[in-house]
Short mmCIF file of C-alpha atoms in Angstrom, two decimals:
data_model
loop_
_atom_site.label_atom_id
_atom_site.label_comp_id
_atom_site.label_asym_id
_atom_site.label_seq_id
_atom_site.Cartn_x
_atom_site.Cartn_y
_atom_site.Cartn_z
CA MET A 6 101.97 27.05 87.43
CA GLY A 7 99.15 29.57 87.77
CA LYS A 8 95.57 29.00 88.77
CA PRO A 9 93.09 27.65 86.22
CA LEU A 10 91.25 30.42 84.40
CA PHE A 11 87.92 29.29 85.87
CA TYR A 12 89.12 29.97 89.43
CA GLU A 13 90.55 33.35 88.45
CA ILE A 14 87.19 34.32 86.95
CA LEU A 15 85.48 33.39 90.24
CA GLU A 16 87.98 35.58 92.11
CA LYS A 17 87.37 38.52 89.77
CA PRO A 18 83.62 38.38 89.02
CA ALA A 19 83.12 42.07 88.34
CA THR A 20 86.19 42.38 86.14
CA SER A 21 85.17 39.26 84.23
CA CYS A 22 81.71 40.69 83.59
CA VAL A 23 83.10 44.01 82.31
CA ILE A 24 85.55 42.21 80.02
CA GLY A 25 82.72 39.99 78.72
CA LEU A 26 80.49 43.05 78.14
CA CYS A 27 83.19 45.00 76.29
CA SER A 28 84.06 41.94 74.16
CA LEU A 29 80.41 41.33 73.26
CA LEU A 30 79.94 44.97 72.31
CA TRP A 31 83.13 44.85 70.18
CA PHE A 32 81.76 41.79 68.35
CA TYR A 33 78.41 43.51 67.81
CA ILE A 34 80.10 46.70 66.56
CA GLN A 35 82.17 44.71 64.07
CA LYS A 36 79.19 42.67 62.90
CA LYS A 37 77.02 45.73 62.36
CA ASN A 38 79.89 47.81 60.91
CA ILE A 39 79.38 50.55 63.50
CA GLY A 40 81.90 53.41 63.58
CA TYR A 41 83.25 55.97 66.04
CA SER A 42 80.55 58.51 65.16
CA HIS A 43 77.74 56.14 66.21
CA VAL A 44 78.91 55.36 69.77
CA GLY A 45 81.79 57.76 70.58
CA LEU A 46 81.79 60.80 72.81
CA SER A 47 82.53 64.25 71.40
CA TYR A 48 81.90 67.80 72.54
CA GLU A 49 79.71 68.52 69.59
CA THR A 50 77.35 65.55 70.18
CA ALA A 51 77.27 66.25 73.93
CA VAL A 52 76.12 69.81 73.30
CA GLU A 53 73.39 68.36 71.04
CA GLY A 54 72.11 66.34 74.02
CA HIS A 55 73.66 62.96 73.30
CA HIS A 56 74.52 62.43 76.97
CA TRP A 57 74.06 58.68 76.55
CA ARG A 58 77.39 58.60 74.73
CA ILE A 59 79.25 58.96 78.04
CA ILE A 60 78.22 55.36 78.71
CA THR A 61 78.39 53.85 75.22
CA SER A 62 81.82 55.40 74.50
CA ALA A 63 83.26 53.90 77.67
CA PHE A 64 82.34 50.31 76.86
CA SER A 65 82.84 50.44 73.04
CA HIS A 66 86.03 49.56 71.19
CA ILE A 67 86.50 49.72 67.43
CA SER A 68 89.98 48.21 67.06
CA VAL A 69 90.75 44.68 68.31
CA VAL A 70 94.21 45.88 69.44
CA HIS A 71 92.55 48.62 71.50
CA LEU A 72 90.23 46.06 73.06
CA VAL A 73 92.98 43.58 73.85
CA PHE A 74 95.26 46.24 75.40
CA ASN A 75 92.45 47.61 77.65
CA MET A 76 91.11 44.24 78.70
CA SER A 77 94.57 42.83 79.35
CA ALA A 78 95.32 45.73 81.70
CA LEU A 79 91.89 45.51 83.30
CA TRP A 80 92.34 41.80 84.03
CA SER A 81 95.52 42.56 85.91
CA LEU A 82 93.88 45.42 87.78
CA GLY A 83 91.06 43.09 88.81
CA ALA A 84 93.30 42.24 91.75
CA VAL A 85 91.43 45.11 93.45
CA GLU A 86 88.52 42.73 93.98
CA GLN A 87 90.78 40.43 96.08
CA LEU A 88 91.99 43.25 98.41
CA GLY A 89 89.04 43.37 100.81
CA HIS A 90 91.52 43.44 103.72
CA LEU A 91 92.74 46.81 102.47
CA GLY A 92 89.24 48.24 102.35
CA LEU A 93 88.88 47.48 98.62
CA GLY A 94 87.12 44.34 97.37
CA VAL A 95 84.30 43.61 94.91
CA ALA A 96 81.81 46.21 96.23
CA TYR A 97 84.45 48.94 96.22
CA TYR A 98 85.41 47.97 92.68
CA LEU A 99 81.84 48.15 91.42
CA HIS A 100 81.07 51.43 93.24
CA TYR A 101 84.10 53.31 92.00
CA SER A 102 84.08 51.81 88.48
CA LEU A 103 80.74 53.60 88.07
CA VAL A 104 82.24 56.80 89.47
CA LEU A 105 85.22 56.53 87.09
CA VAL A 106 82.99 55.98 84.04
CA ILE A 107 80.80 59.02 84.78
CA LEU A 108 83.32 61.49 86.19
CA SER A 109 86.11 60.78 83.74
CA GLY A 110 83.66 61.24 80.88
CA LEU A 111 82.45 64.57 82.32
CA LEU A 112 86.05 65.67 82.93
CA VAL A 113 86.90 64.97 79.29
CA LEU A 114 83.96 67.06 78.14
CA GLY A 115 84.94 69.83 80.60
CA SER A 116 88.47 69.83 79.19
CA TYR A 117 87.14 70.06 75.65
CA HIS A 118 84.91 72.97 76.70
CA VAL A 119 87.85 74.94 78.13
CA LEU A 120 90.09 74.24 75.12
CA ILE A 121 87.41 75.21 72.64
CA ASN A 122 85.90 78.24 74.33
CA ARG A 123 88.88 79.62 76.28
CA PHE A 124 91.78 78.74 74.00
CA ARG A 125 89.79 78.66 70.73
CA ILE A 126 91.14 75.24 69.71
CA GLU A 127 88.34 74.11 67.42
CA TYR A 128 90.00 70.75 66.77
CA PHE A 129 88.54 69.39 70.01
CA ARG A 130 85.00 70.19 68.96
CA ARG A 131 84.73 67.04 66.80
CA VAL A 132 87.29 64.79 68.43
CA THR A 133 85.49 61.49 69.13
CA ALA A 134 86.62 59.26 71.97
CA VAL A 135 85.83 55.60 72.63
CA GLY A 136 87.19 52.94 74.97
CA TYR A 137 87.47 51.87 78.60
CA SER A 138 90.92 53.36 79.07
CA CYS A 139 89.67 56.17 81.33
CA VAL A 140 88.57 53.56 83.87
CA VAL A 141 91.66 51.45 83.34
CA PHE A 142 93.96 54.40 84.02
CA GLY A 143 91.82 55.31 87.00
CA TRP A 144 92.27 51.86 88.57
CA MET A 145 96.02 51.88 87.78
CA THR A 146 96.22 55.14 89.78
CA ILE A 147 94.13 53.86 92.68
CA LEU A 148 96.12 50.66 92.94
CA SER A 149 99.43 52.61 92.74
CA VAL A 150 98.40 54.49 95.87
CA LYS A 151 96.68 51.66 97.78
CA GLN A 152 99.05 48.82 96.87
CA PRO A 153 102.30 50.35 95.47
CA SER A 154 104.15 47.02 95.56
CA SER A 155 101.79 45.47 92.98
CA LYS A 156 102.69 44.76 89.36
CA LEU A 157 100.69 45.51 86.23
CA ASN A 158 100.82 42.66 83.77
CA LEU A 159 100.08 43.32 80.10
CA PHE A 160 99.56 40.65 77.45
CA GLY A 161 100.81 38.00 79.89
CA PHE A 162 104.51 38.87 79.48
CA LEU A 163 105.00 42.61 80.09
CA SER A 164 105.19 43.56 83.77
CA LEU A 165 105.31 47.15 85.07
CA PRO A 166 105.65 48.40 88.64
CA ILE A 167 102.16 49.68 89.48
CA SER A 168 103.58 52.78 91.24
CA PHE A 169 104.80 54.13 87.90
CA ALA A 170 102.27 52.41 85.63
CA PRO A 171 99.77 55.31 85.15
CA PHE A 172 102.30 57.78 83.74
CA GLU A 173 104.44 55.10 82.06
CA SER A 174 101.33 53.84 80.24
CA LEU A 175 100.24 57.42 79.47
CA ILE A 176 103.56 58.15 77.72
CA PHE A 177 103.79 54.68 76.14
CA THR A 178 100.32 54.78 74.58
CA SER A 179 100.81 58.39 73.34
CA ILE A 180 104.01 57.31 71.49
CA ILE A 181 102.90 53.92 70.20
CA VAL A 182 99.29 54.86 69.41
CA PRO A 183 99.31 58.52 68.27
CA GLN A 184 95.48 58.62 68.05
CA ALA A 185 95.16 57.58 71.70
CA SER A 186 93.31 60.17 73.77
CA PHE A 187 95.87 61.84 76.04
CA LEU A 188 93.09 63.87 77.69
CA GLY A 189 90.94 60.78 78.20
CA HIS A 190 93.73 58.88 79.89
CA LEU A 191 94.79 61.89 81.96
CA SER A 192 91.18 62.35 83.10
CA GLY A 193 91.13 58.81 84.38
CA ILE A 194 94.36 59.43 86.32
CA ILE A 195 92.96 62.63 87.87
CA VAL A 196 89.74 60.95 89.00
CA GLY A 197 91.78 57.96 90.22
CA TYR A 198 93.97 60.15 92.44
CA SER A 199 90.87 62.01 93.69
CA ILE A 200 89.40 58.69 94.82
CA SER A 201 92.57 57.21 96.32
CA TRP A 202 93.38 60.43 98.22
CA GLY A 203 89.87 60.61 99.66
CA LEU A 204 88.77 63.70 97.75
CA ILE A 205 85.95 61.55 96.34
CA HIS A 206 84.72 59.15 98.98
CA GLY A 207 81.67 57.82 100.82
CA MET A 208 80.34 55.54 98.07
CA ASN A 209 78.19 52.73 99.47
CA ASP A 210 75.44 50.51 98.11
CA TYR A 211 72.78 53.21 98.57
CA TRP A 212 74.72 55.92 96.69
CA ALA A 213 75.90 53.49 94.05
CA VAL A 214 72.33 52.32 93.31
CA SER A 215 71.09 55.90 93.35
CA MET A 216 73.82 57.01 90.96
CA LEU A 217 73.17 54.02 88.68
CA GLY A 218 69.41 54.76 88.69
CA TRP A 219 69.89 58.39 87.68
CA THR A 220 72.41 57.35 85.07
CA VAL A 221 69.89 54.96 83.52
CA ILE A 222 67.18 57.63 83.56
CA VAL A 223 69.38 60.26 81.87
CA PHE A 224 70.66 57.64 79.44
CA VAL A 225 67.17 56.60 78.30
CA ILE A 226 65.75 60.10 78.11
CA SER A 227 68.74 61.55 76.23
CA LEU A 228 68.62 58.59 73.86
CA LYS A 229 64.96 59.27 73.22
CA GLN A 230 65.36 63.03 72.79
CA SER A 231 68.38 62.75 70.50
CA GLY A 232 66.41 60.50 68.17
CA ALA A 233 69.09 57.83 68.27
CA TYR A 234 66.53 55.27 69.44
CA ASP A 235 62.76 55.41 69.53
CA PHE A 236 61.23 54.22 72.77
CA GLY A 237 57.60 53.86 71.77
CA PHE A 238 56.46 53.51 75.39
CA LEU A 239 58.24 56.71 76.51
CA LYS A 240 56.27 59.84 75.85
CA ILE A 241 57.52 63.32 76.84
CA GLU A 242 54.52 65.59 76.72
CA SER A 243 54.72 69.33 76.07
CA VAL A 244 52.48 71.79 77.91
CA THR A 245 51.30 75.07 76.41
CA ASP A 246 50.63 77.96 78.75
CA PRO A 247 47.71 79.88 77.18
CA THR A 248 48.25 82.89 79.47
CA LEU A 249 51.47 83.79 77.71
CA PRO A 250 51.37 86.21 74.72
CA GLY A 251 51.55 85.08 71.14
CA ASN A 252 51.05 81.42 70.42
CA GLY A 253 52.10 80.44 73.89
CA ARG A 254 55.41 79.15 75.10
CA MET A 255 56.08 75.45 75.17
CA LEU A 256 57.18 74.18 78.54
CA GLN A 257 59.15 71.05 77.85
CA MET A 258 59.84 68.37 80.42
CA SER A 259 63.20 67.98 78.74
CA SER A 260 64.27 71.41 80.01
CA LEU A 261 64.49 69.90 83.47
CA LEU A 262 67.27 67.65 82.28
CA ASP A 263 69.40 70.17 80.42
CA ALA A 264 72.74 70.84 82.02
CA GLY A 265 74.95 72.14 80.14
CA ASP A 266 88.30 60.22 66.59
CA GLU A 267 90.33 59.17 69.56
CA LEU A 268 90.92 55.89 71.38
CA VAL A 269 90.35 56.21 75.12
#
């Protein structure tokens, strides 16, 4: 007989919080009748400055089946929080979950950019991705390297060897759910291997807080500039240089921040 759910929640506090957040967002999305186009990430919206969608797309789910699949896998992968003796643990889980959310989202956009501009596949311009699968596949990959003897439990009855789980799940979801984002899942796997092999390393509390802070700043400013939400207290002033010819060029603070439907 397994442990009571209450004790498992205490052993996986970060995982439990993420599952709670995703579930609450799913409920809100259903109640407000919000669709992919409102919260999802696409190349077209990213080019328009909707950088906030990297975050909203990761934690949003439209289908209940999609939510249950991702959260079931995430609950099993929450074992990472209990592996402090292997150099993992709760802090490691929080630090690299943030890295997985940001980098996998950027990698997806980078892949779209190459496919659209190099290979002229216009289909990917409007493909909209949502879901936490990038992070789920990333943690599958990290655990397969750090703890290859582990098992991935899905829905409470399906058990997969974690060493093969990333690619088994990649093929399985592509067959069973044709609209699943192959690129999104593959991005999570690539970032996961980069972390587990030490190509991405050195995250600590300082860097995690700094990364989170900049993420919040970019999120709020891009949300404001895109017109998706009006922050009355946030004013971005424009400055006119009268020494320039004509009517003067507008120097926007926003220029300092410019950088360049699937289930994820």
